[in-house]
Amino acid sequence: MVQPKLRMRLGDLLVSEGVISEEQLMSALSRQKQTGRKLGATLIDTGVITEVQLLEFLARQLNIAFVDLNQLNIDANVATKLNEVHARRLRALVIHQDGDVYTVAVSDPADLTGLDTLSGLLSPFEIKYVVARESQLVEAFDRYYRRTREIEGFAQELEEEYGGEDDFSIGLAAGDDQSSETTVVKLLQSLFEDAVQVGASDIHIEPDEKVLRIRQRVDGVLQESVLNEVSIAAAMVLRLKLMSGLDISEKRLPQDGRFNMKVRGHSVDVRLSTMPIQNGESVVMRLLDQSAGVLALEQTGMPSDIMERFRRQLKRPHGMIVVTGPTGSGKTTTLYGSLTELNQPGNKIITVEDPVEYRLPRINQVQVNSKIGLDFSTVLRTTLRQDPDILLVGEMRDQETVEIGLRGALTGHLVLTTLHTNDAITSALRLIDMGAAGYLVASSLRAVLAQRLVRKVCDNCKTPRALQADEKVWLEHLSEQNLSQESFVHGKGCQSCNFTGYRGRIGVFELLELDEPMMEALRKGDPDAFSKASHGSPGYRPLAMAALDYAKQGVTSVSEVLRLVEEVDIYSKLNDAGVEH
């Protein structure tokens, strides 16, 4: 086929068409010699031209189309016609097949060497080229080159080697079946690679009666795939137990462990929990990407006004700050971001955690181990004798831990901790419910930060959406204002968001700073007076209102706001009933 060709070199062409100046070209060429990058990438890096401007210009010159991959419905079977290694190296993706003609999207249509290589790889098919943004191509690679088929293939291979026999685990543990061991390692490696590729926070392995379910939590929602080879579950669990240093002979009791592994260039800490179920053992793994590092507070999505007030609280020399919310609401991220800001040579910081999730320099981190009596209260008593300035207590779980933490805050230490409560107001009352004296809570507690994570509407398929009648009633009751003039959006679903309508999450926060009326209510043990004083505080804004603000701004959907309202209401009922969650 005839490949698209430029009439002259890219730099000269850009100058001749008046897109860039001669001086800008000379500067870019000089920088190109230092970096070794292509001229186009150099021009984009230096801000002379944007990627879209360059690609639209090339498309016009070469008389080919410039496409938005996120707007296309690409068949996964067609997209994978080109091997993943070549696709990523050449930045090329097959987006359509019409008989013996492939339409291929490339990020650099002026790379004649790359186009020649593609022609050879896809021969004897004819190729029609289009141009697309490199960032969209990279996202498409992660989306289409999933490890699903690879996982299914290894599962079938393992079942053939395994045969479903119960004594497989004994042979594997003794190292007698090297072929099966190799296969199960490859299977798990593919499973982890797929999870990291899609940004999953958890992997669930659940043997059912006739199938093996593997579920990944992406943006807080589980996505399920099903394998017919249910008999391989025992081999997978055994290997994971070996990796975690657990007792492989114990299948009747739950076990917890952790291990670290390299996945796609990432150092990933895996926290593993096993639980006996009717059809074997269920495994849940939490993935913590150590390569990404700890997020700064600015990266949590915390609004600037709340962040300013929260940082003011962090600068206090003593007192307790509580971060609250259910599991998976981002409490740990906020606390580690806070520790990063406080981690100065002049501060002695000790953390008591279960487990230690991220390892931080200069900070003394203690892993709780209840099996040997090293629980929160025991460690906390010791840490107070280690001359700390700042303490982080992973969670307030019992009366003794609460009282020690509060007294530590009262005697000159800054104490950061978490509670599993539904909002900021109920957290202070929860400490009293756990047995702490009201005067102690009033004297020590300085602020409570409650948070949730809501899904963000996909920017690519975001469309306006009118409020339903029942939604309008709920939200107007919540906000006590007329919402008829407000505009809201939702995601209709596209390739970019895997047809969910959502992509990514953002934090929703409420910050309650205790003042004298609140403290007085706590001393008297009067929850109604405390609630009234809290709602009357000028800086207090409930979680649901913060989420509604995001919906008005087009960041999230009305459905996500109502889900948060329902969740907070459910947690309120659980707290009122004294139920742990």
XYZ file of C-alpha atoms in Angstrom:
581
model
C 0.000 0.000 0.000
C 1.041 3.648 -0.401
C 1.881 5.056 2.997
C 1.170 8.690 3.914
C 4.249 10.820 3.366
C 5.108 14.410 4.120
C 6.376 16.561 1.257
C 9.229 17.841 3.447
C 10.627 17.365 6.910
C 8.158 18.002 9.728
C 10.018 20.991 11.213
C 10.408 22.757 7.861
C 6.778 22.093 7.023
C 5.555 23.549 10.333
C 7.636 26.681 9.709
C 6.528 27.047 6.089
C 2.861 26.786 7.133
C 3.377 29.382 9.883
C 2.521 27.002 12.727
C 5.849 27.661 14.478
C 8.664 30.163 13.970
C 12.188 29.485 12.736
C 13.522 30.373 16.201
C 11.168 27.890 17.857
C 12.287 25.185 15.441
C 15.984 25.845 16.111
C 15.377 25.783 19.867
C 13.426 22.502 19.587
C 16.139 20.906 17.411
C 18.774 21.898 19.938
C 16.728 20.375 22.768
C 16.064 17.281 20.661
C 19.817 16.613 20.437
C 19.989 16.614 24.248
C 16.938 14.432 24.925
C 16.900 12.148 21.894
C 13.102 12.487 21.634
C 11.265 13.002 18.369
C 10.804 16.562 17.140
C 7.016 16.463 17.518
C 7.265 15.262 21.122
C 9.902 17.934 21.814
C 7.662 20.701 20.465
C 4.794 19.453 22.646
C 7.014 19.128 25.746
C 8.238 22.704 25.386
C 4.718 24.061 24.931
C 5.329 25.397 21.424
C 2.362 23.421 20.098
C -0.257 21.164 21.644
C -0.617 17.497 20.793
C -4.042 18.051 19.223
C -2.774 20.963 17.095
C 0.140 18.880 15.829
C -1.983 15.822 15.037
C -4.692 17.872 13.279
C -1.972 19.556 11.224
C -0.409 16.202 10.251
C -3.836 14.765 9.417
C -4.512 17.672 7.007
C -1.106 17.414 5.392
C -1.352 13.652 4.935
C -5.036 13.716 3.978
C -5.965 11.192 6.667
C -8.567 11.353 9.445
C -7.918 12.532 13.001
C -10.074 10.378 15.322
C -11.184 10.496 18.937
C -10.781 6.902 20.134
C -13.074 7.466 23.103
C -15.970 8.123 20.738
C -15.499 4.872 18.822
C -17.045 1.481 19.542
C -14.066 -0.774 18.857
C -14.422 -4.545 18.694
C -11.955 -6.081 21.164
C -11.328 -9.005 18.777
C -10.290 -6.551 16.063
C -8.194 -4.393 18.413
C -6.044 -7.366 19.388
C -5.181 -8.355 15.802
C -1.840 -6.665 16.451
C 0.322 -8.224 19.154
C 0.362 -6.141 22.370
C 4.154 -5.772 22.395
C 4.162 -4.343 18.868
C 1.086 -2.202 19.521
C 2.653 -0.527 22.543
C 6.073 -0.133 20.882
C 4.707 1.332 17.652
C 1.838 3.219 19.342
C -0.650 1.658 16.920
C -4.104 0.104 17.345
C -6.334 -1.714 14.855
C -9.711 0.016 15.269
C -11.750 -1.438 12.391
C -11.781 -4.280 9.881
C -13.592 -4.132 6.546
C -12.909 -7.325 4.667
C -9.184 -7.454 4.017
C -8.620 -3.811 5.043
C -7.537 -2.803 8.566
C -8.008 0.746 9.819
C -5.074 1.456 12.137
C -4.795 4.438 14.481
C -1.240 5.723 15.026
C 0.140 8.575 17.092
C 2.894 9.526 14.631
C 1.892 9.150 10.968
C 5.202 10.727 9.938
C 7.189 7.783 11.355
C 7.805 5.962 8.051
C 9.953 3.275 9.674
C 7.147 2.435 12.101
C 4.582 2.354 9.288
C 6.796 -0.034 7.285
C 7.030 -2.321 10.321
C 3.244 -2.266 10.731
C 2.740 -3.172 7.093
C 4.916 -6.229 7.558
C 3.252 -7.276 10.813
C -0.287 -7.013 9.400
C 0.490 -8.431 5.950
C -1.275 -9.460 3.730
C -4.035 -7.103 4.930
C -4.229 -3.637 3.414
C -3.889 -0.802 5.958
C -5.783 2.475 6.123
C -4.158 4.863 8.584
C -5.791 7.402 10.871
C -4.162 9.494 13.573
C -5.072 9.545 17.283
C -3.717 11.045 20.495
C -0.967 8.991 22.105
C -2.573 9.251 25.556
C -5.794 7.758 24.167
C -3.846 4.960 22.520
C -2.113 4.080 25.793
C -5.477 3.999 27.568
C -6.856 1.800 24.796
C -3.954 -0.640 25.172
C -4.794 -1.076 28.862
C -8.462 -1.477 28.007
C -8.224 -3.988 25.147
C -5.123 -5.958 26.010
C -6.659 -7.284 29.217
C -5.311 -10.546 30.612
C -8.739 -12.231 30.427
C -7.882 -14.717 27.678
C -4.478 -15.330 29.180
C -6.045 -16.078 32.562
C -8.599 -18.401 30.984
C -5.827 -20.216 29.107
C -3.711 -20.744 32.221
C -6.805 -21.867 34.131
C -7.549 -24.541 31.523
C -3.924 -25.632 31.477
C -3.799 -25.836 35.259
C -6.999 -27.868 35.411
C -5.550 -30.361 32.914
C -2.356 -30.690 34.974
C -4.202 -30.683 38.284
C -7.049 -32.996 37.376
C -9.127 -31.782 40.327
C -7.469 -34.137 42.796
C -7.396 -33.069 46.430
C -3.821 -34.282 46.960
C -2.521 -31.713 44.487
C -1.903 -29.268 47.282
C 0.314 -31.746 49.119
C 2.424 -32.393 46.045
C 2.763 -28.709 45.270
C 3.717 -27.879 48.831
C 6.469 -30.476 48.655
C 7.621 -29.152 45.293
C 6.821 -32.442 43.502
C 4.803 -30.953 40.656
C 6.930 -28.286 39.076
C 4.767 -27.948 35.934
C 1.617 -27.204 37.923
C 3.503 -24.835 40.170
C 4.782 -22.935 37.146
C 1.291 -22.722 35.669
C -0.359 -21.452 38.857
C 2.370 -18.815 39.215
C 1.734 -17.648 35.644
C -2.006 -17.598 36.302
C -1.637 -15.461 39.428
C 0.888 -13.169 37.731
C -1.585 -12.559 34.894
C -4.356 -11.951 37.429
C -2.292 -9.322 39.255
C -1.147 -7.691 36.011
C -4.743 -7.382 34.852
C -5.790 -5.859 38.193
C -2.983 -3.287 38.171
C -3.691 -2.477 34.523
C -7.313 -1.482 35.270
C -6.492 0.183 38.608
C -8.273 -2.362 40.816
C -7.986 -1.885 44.584
C -9.075 -5.428 45.504
C -9.173 -8.924 44.013
C -11.775 -11.456 45.198
C -11.361 -15.194 44.461
C -14.618 -17.001 45.237
C -15.174 -20.698 44.426
C -18.829 -21.454 43.728
C -20.420 -24.851 43.248
C -19.757 -25.019 39.501
C -17.666 -21.955 38.631
C -14.813 -19.880 40.019
C -15.655 -16.200 40.329
C -12.860 -13.629 40.155
C -13.971 -10.101 40.953
C -11.998 -6.864 40.891
C -13.034 -3.666 42.647
C -12.529 -0.729 40.271
C -13.594 2.757 41.395
C -15.345 1.158 44.355
C -17.494 -1.204 42.257
C -16.872 -4.937 41.756
C -16.420 -6.224 38.196
C -16.868 -9.975 37.773
C -15.351 -12.583 35.503
C -16.220 -16.279 35.679
C -13.979 -19.294 35.099
C -15.463 -22.750 34.550
C -12.388 -24.418 36.084
C -13.620 -24.289 39.685
C -11.294 -27.147 40.656
C -8.206 -24.916 40.331
C -9.317 -22.738 43.273
C -7.487 -24.920 45.794
C -4.218 -24.602 43.840
C -4.536 -20.813 43.659
C -5.312 -20.487 47.365
C -2.436 -22.772 48.293
C 0.061 -20.770 46.257
C -1.169 -17.506 47.754
C -0.850 -18.963 51.252
C 2.730 -19.987 50.501
C 3.498 -16.476 49.246
C 1.971 -14.990 52.417
C 3.701 -17.375 54.825
C 0.405 -18.816 56.066
C -0.392 -22.315 57.325
C -1.200 -24.281 54.166
C -2.672 -27.196 56.128
C -5.277 -25.029 57.880
C -8.430 -24.729 55.794
C -11.008 -24.503 58.602
C -10.051 -21.131 60.064
C -9.613 -17.654 58.530
C -6.036 -16.438 58.058
C -4.461 -13.078 57.252
C -1.127 -12.373 55.600
C 0.710 -10.119 53.199
C 3.428 -10.189 50.562
C 5.085 -7.861 48.081
C 5.518 -8.409 44.370
C 6.573 -6.594 41.215
C 3.765 -6.096 38.712
C 4.249 -4.167 35.452
C 7.095 -2.186 37.001
C 5.073 -1.425 40.135
C 5.980 -2.542 43.653
C 2.664 -3.806 44.998
C 1.948 -4.756 48.607
C -0.786 -7.377 48.814
C -2.845 -7.802 51.990
C -4.499 -11.191 51.900
C -7.425 -12.609 53.870
C -8.744 -16.167 53.571
C -12.087 -17.413 54.848
C -13.574 -20.937 54.751
C -16.837 -21.064 52.795
C -19.121 -23.852 51.665
C -17.230 -24.577 48.428
C -13.657 -24.121 49.653
C -11.846 -20.958 50.717
C -12.613 -17.404 49.692
C -9.639 -15.059 49.229
C -9.731 -11.270 49.227
C -6.581 -9.298 48.407
C -6.132 -5.550 48.904
C -3.566 -4.091 46.480
C -1.412 -1.186 47.627
C 0.807 0.329 44.960
C 3.971 1.350 46.799
C 5.470 2.756 43.590
C 2.812 5.472 43.470
C 3.907 6.766 46.862
C 1.768 8.603 49.380
C -0.646 11.181 47.994
C -0.309 14.759 49.162
C -3.389 16.370 50.689
C -3.854 18.410 47.510
C -4.274 15.159 45.563
C -7.116 13.838 47.731
C -9.648 16.239 46.219
C -10.130 18.069 49.504
C -11.630 21.544 48.854
C -9.251 24.433 49.528
C -11.332 25.911 52.363
C -11.514 22.603 54.242
C -7.827 21.918 53.561
C -6.819 25.278 55.014
C -8.818 24.642 58.187
C -7.582 21.038 58.435
C -3.949 22.115 58.083
C -4.510 24.671 60.816
C -5.587 21.817 63.080
C -2.513 19.770 62.105
C -0.292 22.619 63.287
C -1.695 22.446 66.816
C 0.861 21.179 69.357
C -1.608 18.823 71.013
C -5.147 17.471 70.806
C -6.921 14.687 68.922
C -7.966 14.790 65.269
C -10.314 12.025 64.094
C -10.778 10.992 60.464
C -13.959 8.998 60.004
C -15.786 7.010 57.338
C -16.479 3.404 56.311
C -13.879 1.023 54.901
C -12.663 2.218 51.509
C -13.526 5.883 52.035
C -9.911 7.091 51.811
C -9.170 7.622 55.521
C -5.704 6.077 55.276
C -4.836 8.236 52.270
C -5.770 11.390 54.191
C -3.846 10.347 57.306
C -0.690 9.441 55.395
C -0.914 12.707 53.488
C -1.108 14.475 56.849
C 1.885 12.544 58.195
C 3.911 13.497 55.125
C 3.355 17.179 55.903
C 4.175 16.675 59.601
C 7.245 14.524 58.908
C 9.982 17.030 59.816
C 13.303 16.424 61.626
C 11.947 18.312 64.639
C 8.944 15.985 65.077
C 9.082 12.547 66.656
C 6.263 10.575 65.017
C 5.101 7.104 66.045
C 2.295 5.171 64.359
C 0.381 2.157 65.689
C -1.278 0.400 62.769
C -2.985 -2.831 61.763
C -1.542 -3.271 59.246
C 1.238 -0.831 58.296
C 0.166 0.071 54.764
C 2.871 2.470 53.544
C 6.410 2.645 54.857
C 7.539 6.195 55.588
C 11.099 7.391 56.373
C 11.876 8.938 59.788
C 8.593 7.644 61.229
C 8.523 4.813 63.772
C 5.765 2.496 62.544
C 4.509 -0.320 64.775
C 2.543 -3.298 63.450
C -0.111 -4.534 65.887
C -0.005 -8.303 66.558
C -2.840 -9.426 68.803
C -1.626 -13.051 68.738
C 1.271 -12.118 71.022
C -0.608 -9.494 73.012
C 0.728 -6.566 71.013
C -2.616 -4.800 70.693
C -3.409 -1.104 70.250
C -3.681 -0.270 73.940
C -0.463 -2.088 74.854
C 1.559 -0.403 72.108
C -0.042 2.961 72.802
C 1.002 2.897 76.461
C 4.587 2.180 75.370
C 4.649 4.868 72.688
C 3.743 7.532 75.245
C 7.019 6.672 77.019
C 8.984 7.093 73.753
C 8.802 10.908 73.915
C 6.660 11.383 70.777
C 5.352 14.671 69.452
C 2.793 13.094 67.139
C 0.954 9.776 67.402
C -1.100 8.019 64.775
C -3.430 5.329 66.113
C -4.781 3.231 63.247
C -8.218 2.823 64.761
C -10.028 3.460 68.048
C -11.390 -0.030 68.712
C -12.090 -0.237 72.443
C -12.515 1.835 75.594
C -8.937 1.399 76.790
C -7.430 2.573 73.493
C -9.816 5.533 73.377
C -8.948 6.658 76.902
C -5.185 6.294 76.417
C -5.384 8.228 73.137
C -7.466 11.014 74.671
C -5.154 11.320 77.683
C -2.162 11.405 75.339
C -3.801 14.277 73.464
C -4.495 15.994 76.774
C -0.879 15.709 77.937
C 0.840 17.472 75.052
C 0.690 15.122 72.045
C -0.987 15.527 68.683
C -2.991 12.330 68.150
C -4.362 11.330 64.729
C -6.784 8.417 64.551
C -9.788 6.923 62.744
C -13.298 5.796 63.620
C -15.857 3.863 61.589
C -18.772 6.264 61.977
C -21.115 7.782 59.450
C -20.324 11.491 59.847
C -18.365 14.016 61.876
C -21.067 14.729 64.464
C -21.618 11.121 65.510
C -17.866 10.522 65.915
C -17.537 12.639 69.054
C -20.619 10.975 70.530
C -19.253 7.545 69.558
C -16.170 8.127 71.724
C -18.466 8.687 74.701
C -20.518 5.603 73.777
C -17.278 3.593 73.855
C -16.837 4.502 77.527
C -14.756 7.689 77.466
C -15.764 10.392 79.937
C -17.491 13.396 78.374
C -15.098 15.861 79.991
C -12.132 13.932 78.570
C -13.536 13.999 75.034
C -14.397 17.708 75.347
C -10.887 18.553 76.601
C -8.963 16.487 74.028
C -10.928 16.327 70.759
C -10.124 19.217 68.425
C -11.591 18.282 65.041
C -13.337 15.502 63.119
C -12.948 15.047 59.359
C -15.577 12.793 57.757
C -15.129 11.628 54.186
C -16.491 9.466 51.392
C -15.487 8.684 47.831
C -17.976 9.290 45.018
C -17.543 8.259 41.414
C -16.807 10.953 38.843
C -18.886 11.112 35.688
C -16.817 10.176 32.646
C -15.759 13.378 30.874
C -15.914 11.681 27.509
C -19.589 10.616 27.610
C -20.947 13.249 29.997
C -24.417 14.412 28.934
C -27.094 16.635 30.528
C -29.777 14.899 32.559
C -32.997 16.285 33.984
C -33.956 15.520 37.584
C -36.609 12.887 38.099
C -39.568 13.969 40.223
C -38.605 11.794 43.202
C -34.957 12.894 42.976
C -36.015 16.543 42.949
C -38.093 16.029 46.116
C -35.216 14.287 47.902
C -32.560 16.799 46.929
C -34.672 19.879 47.622
C -35.524 18.449 51.039
C -31.815 17.828 51.596
C -30.587 21.245 50.456
C -33.650 23.271 51.483
C -33.496 25.135 48.158
C -35.197 25.067 44.784
C -33.163 23.137 42.222
C -35.287 23.853 39.161
C -32.630 26.111 37.649
C -29.714 23.744 38.325
C -28.238 21.543 35.582
C -27.014 17.996 36.220
C -25.183 15.384 34.160
C -24.700 11.649 33.855
C -22.457 9.370 31.806
C -24.201 7.470 29.015
C -21.300 4.967 28.818
C -18.425 4.711 26.346
C -15.209 2.866 25.605
C -13.238 5.189 27.856
C -15.224 4.288 31.001
C -15.911 0.662 30.040
C -19.559 1.665 29.507
C -20.134 2.406 33.204
C -20.622 6.163 32.801
C -18.045 6.784 35.520
C -14.290 7.129 35.552
C -12.263 7.762 38.696
C -13.394 8.910 42.132
C -13.162 12.086 44.166
C -13.288 12.701 47.899
C -16.251 14.321 49.617
C -15.422 15.883 52.989
C -16.995 17.538 56.013
C -14.910 19.091 58.776
C -16.220 19.739 62.285
C -14.017 21.923 64.487
C -15.071 21.850 68.129
C -15.952 25.153 69.792
C -17.066 26.001 73.338
C -20.815 25.227 72.887
C -19.948 21.781 71.487
C -17.465 21.106 74.288
C -20.024 22.098 76.905
C -22.575 19.726 75.379
C -20.018 16.890 75.481
C -19.165 17.586 79.119
C -22.875 17.294 79.973
C -23.287 14.214 77.781
C -26.118 15.901 75.858
C -26.166 14.534 72.255
C -29.057 16.747 71.121
C -27.317 19.909 72.300
C -24.072 18.760 70.643
C -25.849 18.079 67.344
C -27.591 21.452 67.446
C -24.345 23.288 68.238
C -22.534 21.419 65.446
C -25.124 22.239 62.800
C -24.991 25.859 63.919
C -21.219 26.031 63.480
C -20.366 28.457 60.617
C -17.735 26.181 59.045
C -19.774 22.964 59.132
C -21.230 21.664 55.869
C -22.651 18.087 55.760
C -21.261 15.405 53.470
C -24.441 15.220 51.406
C -24.317 18.952 50.674
C -20.680 18.677 49.594
C -21.633 15.822 47.238
C -24.539 17.875 45.881
C -22.102 20.705 45.141
C -20.094 18.288 42.974
C -23.283 17.226 41.180
C -24.143 20.873 40.430
C -20.622 21.352 39.048
C -21.018 18.327 36.762
C -18.319 16.316 38.547
C -20.569 13.521 39.788
C -24.123 12.348 39.188
C -27.335 12.732 41.147
C -27.356 8.940 41.591
C -24.031 9.116 43.431
C -25.367 11.882 45.709
C -28.438 9.841 46.587
C -26.291 6.750 47.151
C -24.171 8.703 49.616
C -27.278 10.061 51.383
C -28.650 6.527 51.706
C -25.296 5.219 52.944
C -25.008 7.911 55.608
C -28.586 7.196 56.710
C -27.860 3.461 56.960
C -24.711 4.094 58.984
C -26.705 6.392 61.269
C -29.144 3.588 61.980
C -26.288 1.142 62.606
C -24.648 3.567 65.025
C -27.932 4.217 66.813
C -28.355 0.464 67.230
C -24.771 0.035 68.418
C -23.897 -2.263 65.493
C -20.225 -2.581 64.451
C -19.524 -2.105 60.739
